[in-house]
Tab-separated table of C-alpha atoms in Angstrom:
chain	number	residue	atom	x	y	z
A	4	UNK	CA	-121.618	-117.901	188.801
A	5	UNK	CA	-120.307	-121.345	188.599
A	6	UNK	CA	-123.515	-122.784	189.956
A	7	UNK	CA	-125.599	-120.823	187.544
A	8	UNK	CA	-123.403	-122.241	184.601
A	9	UNK	CA	-124.202	-125.680	185.926
A	10	UNK	CA	-127.847	-124.739	185.778
A	11	UNK	CA	-127.602	-123.419	182.215
A	12	UNK	CA	-125.854	-126.640	181.038
A	13	UNK	CA	-128.422	-128.871	182.611
A	14	UNK	CA	-131.273	-126.708	181.306
A	15	UNK	CA	-129.838	-126.951	177.754
A	16	UNK	CA	-129.471	-130.770	177.974
A	17	UNK	CA	-132.939	-131.079	179.504
A	18	UNK	CA	-134.576	-129.153	176.695
A	19	UNK	CA	-132.575	-130.841	173.933
A	20	UNK	CA	-133.902	-134.111	175.389
A	21	UNK	CA	-137.390	-132.827	175.478
A	22	UNK	CA	-137.324	-131.648	171.862
A	23	UNK	CA	-136.151	-134.998	170.611
A	24	UNK	CA	-138.853	-136.814	172.706
A	25	UNK	CA	-141.606	-134.320	171.718
A	26	UNK	CA	-140.801	-132.857	168.292
A	27	UNK	CA	-144.210	-130.967	167.979
A	28	UNK	CA	-143.215	-129.026	171.053
A	29	UNK	CA	-139.959	-128.186	169.449
A	30	UNK	CA	-141.675	-126.891	166.281
A	31	UNK	CA	-144.083	-124.680	168.147
A	32	UNK	CA	-141.150	-123.319	170.168
A	33	UNK	CA	-139.389	-122.475	166.856
A	34	UNK	CA	-136.813	-125.167	167.065
A	35	UNK	CA	-136.833	-126.999	163.672
A	36	UNK	CA	-134.351	-129.694	163.964
A	37	UNK	CA	-137.031	-132.418	164.489
A	38	UNK	CA	-139.821	-131.162	162.138
A	39	UNK	CA	-139.872	-134.441	160.206
A	40	UNK	CA	-141.296	-136.639	163.044
A	41	UNK	CA	-144.021	-136.606	165.746
A	42	UNK	CA	-143.811	-137.203	169.435
A	43	UNK	CA	-142.793	-140.552	170.942
A	44	UNK	CA	-145.192	-142.529	173.076
A	45	UNK	CA	-143.836	-146.079	172.985
A	46	UNK	CA	-143.652	-147.643	176.457
A	47	UNK	CA	-139.910	-148.180	176.134
A	48	UNK	CA	-139.326	-144.659	175.154
A	49	UNK	CA	-141.522	-143.360	178.046
A	50	UNK	CA	-139.757	-145.506	180.523
A	51	UNK	CA	-136.353	-144.407	179.332
A	52	UNK	CA	-137.470	-140.725	179.460
A	53	UNK	CA	-138.720	-141.052	183.071
A	54	UNK	CA	-135.299	-142.484	184.034
A	55	UNK	CA	-133.693	-139.464	182.429
A	56	UNK	CA	-136.050	-137.140	184.136
A	57	UNK	CA	-135.112	-138.617	187.575
A	58	UNK	CA	-131.503	-138.069	186.609
A	59	UNK	CA	-132.083	-134.434	185.724
A	60	UNK	CA	-133.993	-133.926	188.963
A	61	UNK	CA	-131.067	-135.435	191.063
A	62	UNK	CA	-128.475	-133.310	189.187
A	63	UNK	CA	-130.577	-130.216	189.811
A	64	UNK	CA	-130.718	-130.996	193.513
A	65	UNK	CA	-126.953	-130.956	193.621
A	66	UNK	CA	-126.799	-127.362	192.394
A	67	UNK	CA	-126.348	-124.926	195.323
A	68	UNK	CA	-129.406	-122.805	194.748
A	69	UNK	CA	-128.709	-120.511	197.821
A	70	UNK	CA	-125.759	-119.078	195.754
A	71	UNK	CA	-128.132	-118.008	192.968
A	72	UNK	CA	-129.314	-114.399	192.646
A	73	UNK	CA	-133.101	-113.616	192.251
A	74	UNK	CA	-133.308	-114.017	188.464
A	75	UNK	CA	-131.083	-117.206	188.609
A	76	UNK	CA	-133.268	-118.573	191.313
A	77	UNK	CA	-136.453	-118.080	189.193
A	78	UNK	CA	-134.735	-120.057	186.426
A	79	UNK	CA	-133.875	-122.795	188.788
A	80	UNK	CA	-137.566	-123.072	190.144
A	81	UNK	CA	-138.920	-123.024	186.575
A	82	UNK	CA	-136.721	-125.977	185.562
A	83	UNK	CA	-137.595	-127.769	188.746
A	84	UNK	CA	-141.336	-127.425	188.143
A	85	UNK	CA	-141.015	-128.533	184.607
A	86	UNK	CA	-139.191	-131.659	185.585
A	87	UNK	CA	-141.677	-132.209	188.395
A	88	UNK	CA	-144.735	-131.798	186.120
A	89	UNK	CA	-143.338	-134.318	183.564
A	90	UNK	CA	-142.535	-136.925	186.295
A	91	UNK	CA	-146.099	-136.392	187.615
A	92	UNK	CA	-147.937	-136.413	184.302
A	93	UNK	CA	-146.016	-139.250	182.601
A	94	UNK	CA	-144.831	-141.138	185.740
A	95	UNK	CA	-147.535	-141.147	188.427
A	96	UNK	CA	-150.560	-139.932	186.690
A	97	UNK	CA	-149.708	-141.700	183.404
A	98	UNK	CA	-151.848	-139.407	181.113
A	99	UNK	CA	-150.598	-141.415	178.045
A	100	UNK	CA	-152.627	-144.438	179.324
A	101	UNK	CA	-155.824	-142.600	179.966
A	102	UNK	CA	-156.101	-139.486	177.629
A	103	UNK	CA	-156.379	-140.140	173.814
A	104	UNK	CA	-156.621	-136.230	173.225
A	105	UNK	CA	-152.810	-136.285	173.894
A	106	UNK	CA	-152.429	-138.373	170.673
A	107	UNK	CA	-154.912	-136.442	168.477
A	108	UNK	CA	-153.556	-133.052	169.643
A	109	UNK	CA	-150.025	-134.056	168.709
A	110	UNK	CA	-150.970	-135.213	165.364
A	111	UNK	CA	-153.191	-132.255	164.518
A	112	UNK	CA	-150.904	-129.646	166.050
A	113	UNK	CA	-147.827	-131.199	164.573
A	114	UNK	CA	-149.393	-130.943	161.026
A	115	UNK	CA	-151.069	-127.651	161.531
A	116	UNK	CA	-147.934	-125.747	162.594
A	117	UNK	CA	-145.992	-126.884	159.538
A	118	UNK	CA	-148.914	-125.711	157.285
A	119	UNK	CA	-149.759	-122.462	158.928
A	120	UNK	CA	-146.331	-120.900	159.618
A	121	UNK	CA	-144.078	-119.666	156.880
A	122	UNK	CA	-140.815	-120.150	158.868
A	123	UNK	CA	-139.055	-121.971	155.974
A	124	UNK	CA	-139.374	-122.509	152.156
A	125	UNK	CA	-142.550	-124.389	151.129
A	126	UNK	CA	-140.396	-127.227	149.788
A	127	UNK	CA	-138.611	-127.654	153.266
A	128	UNK	CA	-141.961	-127.695	155.166
A	129	UNK	CA	-143.419	-130.053	152.539
A	130	UNK	CA	-140.658	-132.673	152.964
A	131	UNK	CA	-140.959	-132.433	156.757
A	132	UNK	CA	-144.686	-132.599	156.461
A	133	UNK	CA	-144.482	-135.912	154.508
A	134	UNK	CA	-142.378	-137.217	157.337
A	135	UNK	CA	-145.035	-136.369	159.926
A	136	UNK	CA	-147.917	-137.690	157.756
A	137	UNK	CA	-146.072	-140.981	157.460
A	138	UNK	CA	-145.390	-140.977	161.332
A	139	UNK	CA	-149.017	-140.857	162.149
A	140	UNK	CA	-149.500	-144.598	162.016
A	141	UNK	CA	-146.802	-145.005	164.586
A	142	UNK	CA	-148.398	-142.530	166.991
A	143	UNK	CA	-151.845	-144.009	166.687
A	144	UNK	CA	-150.336	-147.521	166.978
A	145	UNK	CA	-148.748	-146.394	170.316
A	146	UNK	CA	-151.994	-144.997	171.426
A	147	UNK	CA	-153.842	-148.318	170.724
A	148	UNK	CA	-151.205	-150.058	172.744
A	149	UNK	CA	-151.136	-147.617	175.582
A	150	UNK	CA	-154.727	-146.650	176.460
A	151	UNK	CA	-156.482	-148.608	179.214
A	152	UNK	CA	-160.285	-148.541	178.981
A	153	UNK	CA	-160.960	-148.769	182.805
A	154	UNK	CA	-158.681	-145.693	183.369
A	155	UNK	CA	-159.894	-143.568	180.391
A	156	UNK	CA	-162.684	-141.063	181.077
A	157	UNK	CA	-165.261	-141.181	178.312
A	158	UNK	CA	-165.219	-137.463	178.129
A	159	UNK	CA	-161.596	-137.603	176.950
A	160	UNK	CA	-162.575	-140.093	174.270
A	161	UNK	CA	-165.395	-137.793	173.237
A	162	UNK	CA	-163.030	-134.866	172.859
A	163	UNK	CA	-160.528	-136.908	170.840
A	164	UNK	CA	-163.288	-138.054	168.414
A	165	UNK	CA	-164.518	-134.543	167.935
A	166	UNK	CA	-161.013	-133.199	167.167
A	167	UNK	CA	-160.569	-135.865	164.484
A	168	UNK	CA	-164.010	-134.951	162.985
A	169	UNK	CA	-162.785	-131.474	162.578
A	170	UNK	CA	-159.570	-132.492	160.769
A	171	UNK	CA	-161.008	-132.614	157.276
A	172	UNK	CA	-159.840	-129.103	156.266
A	173	UNK	CA	-156.192	-129.961	156.900
A	174	UNK	CA	-156.401	-132.709	154.294
A	175	UNK	CA	-158.987	-131.198	151.870
A	176	UNK	CA	-157.582	-127.640	151.823
A	177	UNK	CA	-154.234	-126.820	153.703
A	178	UNK	CA	-152.271	-129.777	152.202
A	179	UNK	CA	-153.394	-129.073	148.583
A	180	UNK	CA	-152.697	-125.395	149.143
A	181	UNK	CA	-149.113	-126.070	150.149
A	182	UNK	CA	-148.658	-128.564	147.358
A	183	UNK	CA	-149.579	-125.714	144.775
A	184	UNK	CA	-146.519	-123.793	146.036
A	185	UNK	CA	-144.090	-126.612	145.072
A	186	UNK	CA	-142.052	-126.564	141.820
A	187	UNK	CA	-140.906	-130.202	142.325
A	188	UNK	CA	-143.664	-132.301	140.846
A	189	UNK	CA	-142.482	-135.430	142.501
A	190	UNK	CA	-142.491	-133.858	145.925
A	191	UNK	CA	-146.020	-132.368	145.211
A	192	UNK	CA	-147.250	-135.951	144.353
A	193	UNK	CA	-145.417	-137.436	147.298
A	194	UNK	CA	-147.072	-134.908	149.676
A	195	UNK	CA	-150.598	-135.439	148.336
A	196	UNK	CA	-150.182	-139.220	148.423
A	197	UNK	CA	-148.850	-139.154	152.136
A	198	UNK	CA	-151.874	-136.903	152.933
A	199	UNK	CA	-154.374	-139.373	151.544
A	200	UNK	CA	-152.801	-142.257	153.411
A	201	UNK	CA	-152.672	-140.233	156.607
A	202	UNK	CA	-156.408	-139.312	156.276
A	203	UNK	CA	-157.164	-143.030	156.243
A	204	UNK	CA	-155.081	-143.458	159.303
A	205	UNK	CA	-157.207	-140.753	161.148
A	206	UNK	CA	-160.482	-142.413	160.008
A	207	UNK	CA	-159.202	-145.706	161.303
A	208	UNK	CA	-158.137	-144.198	164.631
A	209	UNK	CA	-161.530	-142.457	164.946
A	210	UNK	CA	-163.266	-145.879	164.321
A	211	UNK	CA	-161.036	-147.273	166.988
A	212	UNK	CA	-162.018	-144.589	169.523
A	213	UNK	CA	-165.707	-144.971	168.744
A	214	UNK	CA	-165.458	-148.632	169.765
A	215	UNK	CA	-163.169	-147.906	172.603
A	216	UNK	CA	-165.674	-145.345	173.962
A	217	UNK	CA	-168.079	-148.235	175.012
A	218	UNK	CA	-165.542	-149.634	177.518
A	219	UNK	CA	-164.058	-146.377	178.721
A	220	UNK	CA	-164.844	-146.326	182.489
A	221	UNK	CA	-162.304	-143.858	183.938
A	222	UNK	CA	-162.989	-140.809	186.122
A	223	UNK	CA	-161.807	-137.235	185.530
A	224	UNK	CA	-161.616	-136.724	189.223
A	225	UNK	CA	-158.047	-135.969	190.344
A	226	UNK	CA	-158.340	-136.641	193.887
A	227	UNK	CA	-156.778	-134.692	196.760
A	228	UNK	CA	-153.205	-135.751	196.208
A	229	UNK	CA	-152.868	-134.652	192.626
A	230	UNK	CA	-155.225	-131.663	193.080
A	231	UNK	CA	-152.833	-130.333	195.775
A	232	UNK	CA	-149.860	-131.205	193.513
A	233	UNK	CA	-151.304	-129.032	190.632
A	234	UNK	CA	-152.132	-126.222	193.030
A	235	UNK	CA	-148.808	-126.078	194.733
A	236	UNK	CA	-146.463	-126.771	191.843
A	237	UNK	CA	-148.373	-125.168	188.959
A	238	UNK	CA	-150.045	-122.292	190.928
A	239	UNK	CA	-147.602	-121.767	193.766
A	240	UNK	CA	-150.414	-121.976	196.366
A	241	UNK	CA	-149.457	-123.762	199.548
A	242	UNK	CA	-152.906	-123.934	201.131
A	243	UNK	CA	-154.532	-127.193	202.100
A	244	UNK	CA	-158.028	-128.109	200.792
A	245	UNK	CA	-159.894	-126.516	203.686
A	246	UNK	CA	-158.022	-123.271	203.298
A	247	UNK	CA	-158.619	-123.216	199.547
A	248	UNK	CA	-162.292	-123.741	199.958
A	249	UNK	CA	-162.534	-120.988	202.521
A	250	UNK	CA	-160.592	-118.576	200.329
A	251	UNK	CA	-162.744	-119.578	197.353
A	252	UNK	CA	-165.911	-119.033	199.193
A	253	UNK	CA	-164.793	-115.599	200.412
A	254	UNK	CA	-163.984	-114.603	196.844
A	255	UNK	CA	-167.324	-115.943	195.600
A	256	UNK	CA	-169.269	-113.834	198.242
A	257	UNK	CA	-167.249	-110.774	197.517
A	258	UNK	CA	-167.821	-111.208	193.799
A	259	UNK	CA	-171.494	-111.554	194.150
A	260	UNK	CA	-171.807	-108.437	196.377
A	261	UNK	CA	-169.831	-106.473	193.687
A	262	UNK	CA	-172.119	-107.843	190.988
A	263	UNK	CA	-175.231	-106.766	192.974
A	264	UNK	CA	-173.778	-103.410	193.671
A	265	UNK	CA	-173.037	-102.824	189.924
A	266	UNK	CA	-176.404	-104.247	188.881
A	267	UNK	CA	-178.182	-101.570	191.082
A	268	UNK	CA	-176.313	-98.896	189.273
A	269	UNK	CA	-177.218	-100.215	185.919
A	270	UNK	CA	-180.882	-101.075	186.626
A	271	UNK	CA	-182.228	-101.053	190.218
A	272	UNK	CA	-185.223	-103.125	189.046
A	273	UNK	CA	-183.049	-106.059	187.994
A	274	UNK	CA	-180.698	-108.548	189.574
A	275	UNK	CA	-177.237	-109.105	188.066
A	276	UNK	CA	-178.373	-112.465	186.803
A	277	UNK	CA	-181.310	-110.908	184.922
A	278	UNK	CA	-178.977	-108.288	183.394
A	279	UNK	CA	-176.564	-110.937	182.167
A	280	UNK	CA	-179.290	-112.984	180.590
A	281	UNK	CA	-181.292	-110.068	179.118
A	282	UNK	CA	-182.339	-111.139	175.596
A	283	UNK	CA	-183.226	-107.530	174.642
A	284	UNK	CA	-180.940	-104.668	174.340
A	285	UNK	CA	-177.940	-106.294	175.999
A	286	UNK	CA	-177.387	-108.682	172.873
A	287	UNK	CA	-177.043	-108.317	169.225
A	288	UNK	CA	-176.594	-110.727	166.449
A	289	UNK	CA	-173.037	-110.727	164.925
A	290	UNK	CA	-172.373	-112.825	161.855
A	291	UNK	CA	-169.199	-114.836	161.706
A	292	UNK	CA	-167.781	-112.454	159.100
A	293	UNK	CA	-168.527	-109.493	161.283
A	294	UNK	CA	-167.222	-111.377	164.293
A	295	UNK	CA	-163.737	-111.362	162.947
A	296	UNK	CA	-164.008	-107.643	162.111
A	297	UNK	CA	-165.212	-106.900	165.583
A	298	UNK	CA	-162.169	-108.405	167.107
A	299	UNK	CA	-159.794	-106.731	164.836
A	300	UNK	CA	-161.317	-103.273	165.609
A	301	UNK	CA	-161.253	-103.981	169.320
A	302	UNK	CA	-157.569	-104.985	169.241
A	303	UNK	CA	-156.743	-101.756	167.472
A	304	UNK	CA	-158.823	-99.822	170.053
A	305	UNK	CA	-157.116	-101.574	172.993
A	306	UNK	CA	-153.747	-100.838	171.546
A	307	UNK	CA	-154.621	-97.208	171.074
A	308	UNK	CA	-156.059	-96.997	174.582
A	309	UNK	CA	-152.926	-98.404	176.228
A	310	UNK	CA	-150.718	-95.975	174.420
A	311	UNK	CA	-153.064	-92.988	175.257
A	312	UNK	CA	-153.146	-93.856	178.909
A	313	UNK	CA	-149.441	-94.768	178.935
A	314	UNK	CA	-150.297	-98.049	180.701
A	315	UNK	CA	-147.559	-100.288	179.061
A	316	UNK	CA	-144.788	-99.907	176.562
A	317	UNK	CA	-145.900	-102.013	173.609
A	318	UNK	CA	-143.305	-102.775	170.818
A	319	UNK	CA	-143.842	-100.786	167.631
A	320	UNK	CA	-143.526	-104.177	165.825
A	321	UNK	CA	-146.540	-105.713	167.726
A	322	UNK	CA	-148.530	-107.590	165.011
A	323	UNK	CA	-151.683	-109.502	165.827
A	324	UNK	CA	-153.865	-111.125	163.219
A	325	UNK	CA	-157.463	-112.478	163.610
A	326	UNK	CA	-158.385	-115.752	162.094
A	327	UNK	CA	-160.933	-118.465	162.261
A	328	UNK	CA	-160.381	-121.471	164.662
A	329	UNK	CA	-159.231	-124.535	162.777
A	330	UNK	CA	-162.051	-127.049	162.713
A	331	UNK	CA	-160.029	-129.579	164.625
A	332	UNK	CA	-159.897	-127.141	167.521
A	333	UNK	CA	-163.479	-125.916	167.592
A	334	UNK	CA	-164.693	-128.603	170.019
A	335	UNK	CA	-162.364	-127.376	172.711
A	336	UNK	CA	-162.373	-123.545	171.704
A	337	UNK	CA	-166.065	-122.386	171.985
A	338	UNK	CA	-165.264	-118.886	171.629
A	339	UNK	CA	-161.646	-117.570	171.121
A	340	UNK	CA	-158.074	-118.623	171.964
A	341	UNK	CA	-154.612	-117.424	170.888
A	342	UNK	CA	-151.649	-118.779	168.943
A	343	UNK	CA	-148.581	-117.192	170.278
A	344	UNK	CA	-145.488	-116.804	168.060
A	345	UNK	CA	-142.678	-119.285	168.462
A	346	UNK	CA	-140.050	-117.855	170.889
A	347	UNK	CA	-137.254	-118.801	168.447
A	348	UNK	CA	-138.988	-117.953	165.046
A	349	UNK	CA	-138.217	-114.690	163.275
A	350	UNK	CA	-141.903	-113.973	162.580
A	351	UNK	CA	-143.491	-112.775	165.752
A	352	UNK	CA	-147.048	-112.407	164.577
A	353	UNK	CA	-149.605	-113.496	167.144
A	354	UNK	CA	-153.134	-114.727	166.181
A	355	UNK	CA	-156.471	-114.298	167.961
A	356	UNK	CA	-158.417	-117.462	166.889
A	357	UNK	CA	-162.127	-117.019	166.820
A	358	UNK	CA	-164.567	-119.865	166.580
A	359	UNK	CA	-167.518	-119.253	164.305
A	360	UNK	CA	-170.933	-119.497	165.793
A	361	UNK	CA	-174.469	-119.234	164.874
A	362	UNK	CA	-175.693	-118.390	168.275
A	363	UNK	CA	-176.407	-114.969	169.701
A	364	UNK	CA	-173.172	-113.200	170.607
A	365	UNK	CA	-172.945	-111.106	173.660
A	366	UNK	CA	-171.641	-107.999	171.977
A	367	UNK	CA	-170.257	-106.309	175.130
A	368	UNK	CA	-168.307	-109.427	176.241
A	369	UNK	CA	-165.468	-109.078	173.690
A	370	UNK	CA	-163.763	-106.105	175.236
A	371	UNK	CA	-162.566	-107.912	178.373
A	372	UNK	CA	-161.731	-110.972	176.265
A	373	UNK	CA	-159.507	-108.941	174.074
A	374	UNK	CA	-157.736	-107.445	177.147
A	375	UNK	CA	-157.139	-110.858	178.564
A	376	UNK	CA	-156.243	-112.859	175.517
A	377	UNK	CA	-154.604	-110.292	173.178
A	378	UNK	CA	-153.775	-106.792	174.299
A	379	UNK	CA	-152.284	-106.179	176.831
A	380	UNK	CA	-152.862	-109.924	177.853
A	381	UNK	CA	-151.351	-113.083	176.702
A	382	UNK	CA	-150.397	-112.313	173.102
A	383	UNK	CA	-148.801	-108.967	173.991
A	384	UNK	CA	-146.984	-110.493	176.976
A	385	UNK	CA	-145.491	-113.331	174.882
A	386	UNK	CA	-144.446	-111.115	172.031
A	387	UNK	CA	-142.802	-108.794	174.425
A	388	UNK	CA	-141.075	-111.733	176.074
A	389	UNK	CA	-139.971	-113.257	172.786
A	390	UNK	CA	-138.479	-110.047	171.464
A	391	UNK	CA	-136.915	-108.540	174.526
A	392	UNK	CA	-133.095	-108.401	174.249
A	393	UNK	CA	-132.920	-108.583	178.014
A	394	UNK	CA	-134.319	-112.069	178.139
A	395	UNK	CA	-131.912	-115.015	177.684
A	396	UNK	CA	-132.259	-118.017	175.338
A	397	UNK	CA	-132.643	-120.030	178.649
A	398	UNK	CA	-135.542	-117.954	179.937
A	399	UNK	CA	-137.307	-118.159	176.658
A	400	UNK	CA	-137.271	-121.860	176.661
A	401	UNK	CA	-138.358	-122.007	180.342
A	402	UNK	CA	-141.252	-119.575	179.879
A	403	UNK	CA	-142.210	-120.570	176.299
A	404	UNK	CA	-142.583	-124.361	176.909
A	405	UNK	CA	-146.146	-125.727	177.139
A	406	UNK	CA	-147.922	-122.877	175.485
A	407	UNK	CA	-149.433	-125.098	172.813
A	408	UNK	CA	-149.340	-128.859	173.511
A	409	UNK	CA	-151.687	-129.561	176.336
A	410	UNK	CA	-150.771	-131.839	179.282
A	411	UNK	CA	-147.181	-131.892	178.245
A	412	UNK	CA	-145.411	-129.086	179.888
A	413	UNK	CA	-147.041	-126.726	182.357
A	414	UNK	CA	-147.498	-123.085	181.551
A	415	UNK	CA	-145.934	-120.940	184.302
A	416	UNK	CA	-149.348	-119.900	185.469
A	417	UNK	CA	-148.163	-117.348	187.882
A	418	UNK	CA	-146.726	-115.334	185.051
A	419	UNK	CA	-149.131	-116.381	182.361
A	420	UNK	CA	-152.687	-116.368	183.711
A	421	UNK	CA	-151.631	-114.112	186.556
A	422	UNK	CA	-150.741	-111.324	184.069
A	423	UNK	CA	-153.866	-111.759	182.055
A	424	UNK	CA	-156.074	-111.613	185.010
A	425	UNK	CA	-154.233	-108.545	186.326
A	426	UNK	CA	-154.591	-106.631	183.089
A	427	UNK	CA	-158.227	-107.174	183.033
A	428	UNK	CA	-158.408	-105.249	186.356
A	429	UNK	CA	-155.958	-102.631	185.042
A	430	UNK	CA	-157.869	-101.967	181.995
A	431	UNK	CA	-161.117	-101.783	183.788
A	432	UNK	CA	-159.846	-99.399	186.385
A	433	UNK	CA	-158.375	-97.156	183.604
A	434	UNK	CA	-161.809	-96.843	182.031
A	435	UNK	CA	-161.478	-99.211	179.061
A	436	UNK	CA	-164.784	-100.847	179.217
A	437	UNK	CA	-167.642	-98.842	177.511
A	438	UNK	CA	-170.332	-100.829	179.190
A	439	UNK	CA	-170.534	-101.846	182.828
A	440	UNK	CA	-172.376	-104.895	181.842
């Protein structure tokens, strides 16, 4: 027990440090002590943070992990992997010097989470929002100082520019809507004025990125060293590249055989490729308005199906809403994504976020998407995790970290995507899909 107490103490210190360094992550986790500021990317701050990460790693090594029981050992490993990923991403790979999306995501997410969640009174969120709006100039200033053209892939620059182009709704709609809820006229005026100044900051940074794009010469290729690092430490696969390729090709061949077998059952005269690309009866046009309704109905059907088949014990309080994808996220979310409830917020509503589209929507595809993303996939898993009395505060932090802010902390992929892929198979074998296509 003594070694586990050391682990608990170290984990608490590690996360408190992380929240101070990355306030946006703290907010999306439901930790609201740092809601007034944005993440810190100054070179001195990063250098100091890396020194502290090395200290956390060294202190963790001193804990006698052989004395830990199974659940405690999992906590140990999850903390080790969090520390390792931050040392890799900030120390060796230096994403902060080559990926402008980090900065635009932090700004957009940091604002959006204060505007979209009612975890405190409007006046409290408004005062914190003013602080973050005023902090944008610092973040973008650090980005300008950090980004190195020859190391930055142009694709990353394009993504950052697109996210900023979709930010208009935050300033033209969401901030004015929050201001209408404020009784304090001075605070209302201060919020709107801060919003106008912040919008100009975003426009200026967008112009900077458009000029920067011309000289961006970096490559997106990870290389063998970092690829294996991700595979082994984020996905727990110990294979070398040759073994991974061999396994991948085996799975690909098996999948093609299964697709061909299924295609013969559906229509012996067509290949599986032809069935998937059939422009006739296999597709229907769904308007954006209908699209949200389709997902709402399918989530209800999936929930009822799970209860009927007794596949999983879902909490009675399970609450999932369907909303449109915010404009600033639409360039990276072509179809749907999810917004999980914060592990430490009282409101445990999950959101399926659907990107409007004018293209033909493959009507039969949404069933498996709902199973993977919503019920019984990601959202159901995270809501159960957040509300379970059997899961400690320590585990909530270890599992919850990294669900929102990309390239900051790793999701625990074995538990996260592993579960979502598993339930696709479970729901299919239980007869959930109404169409084999």
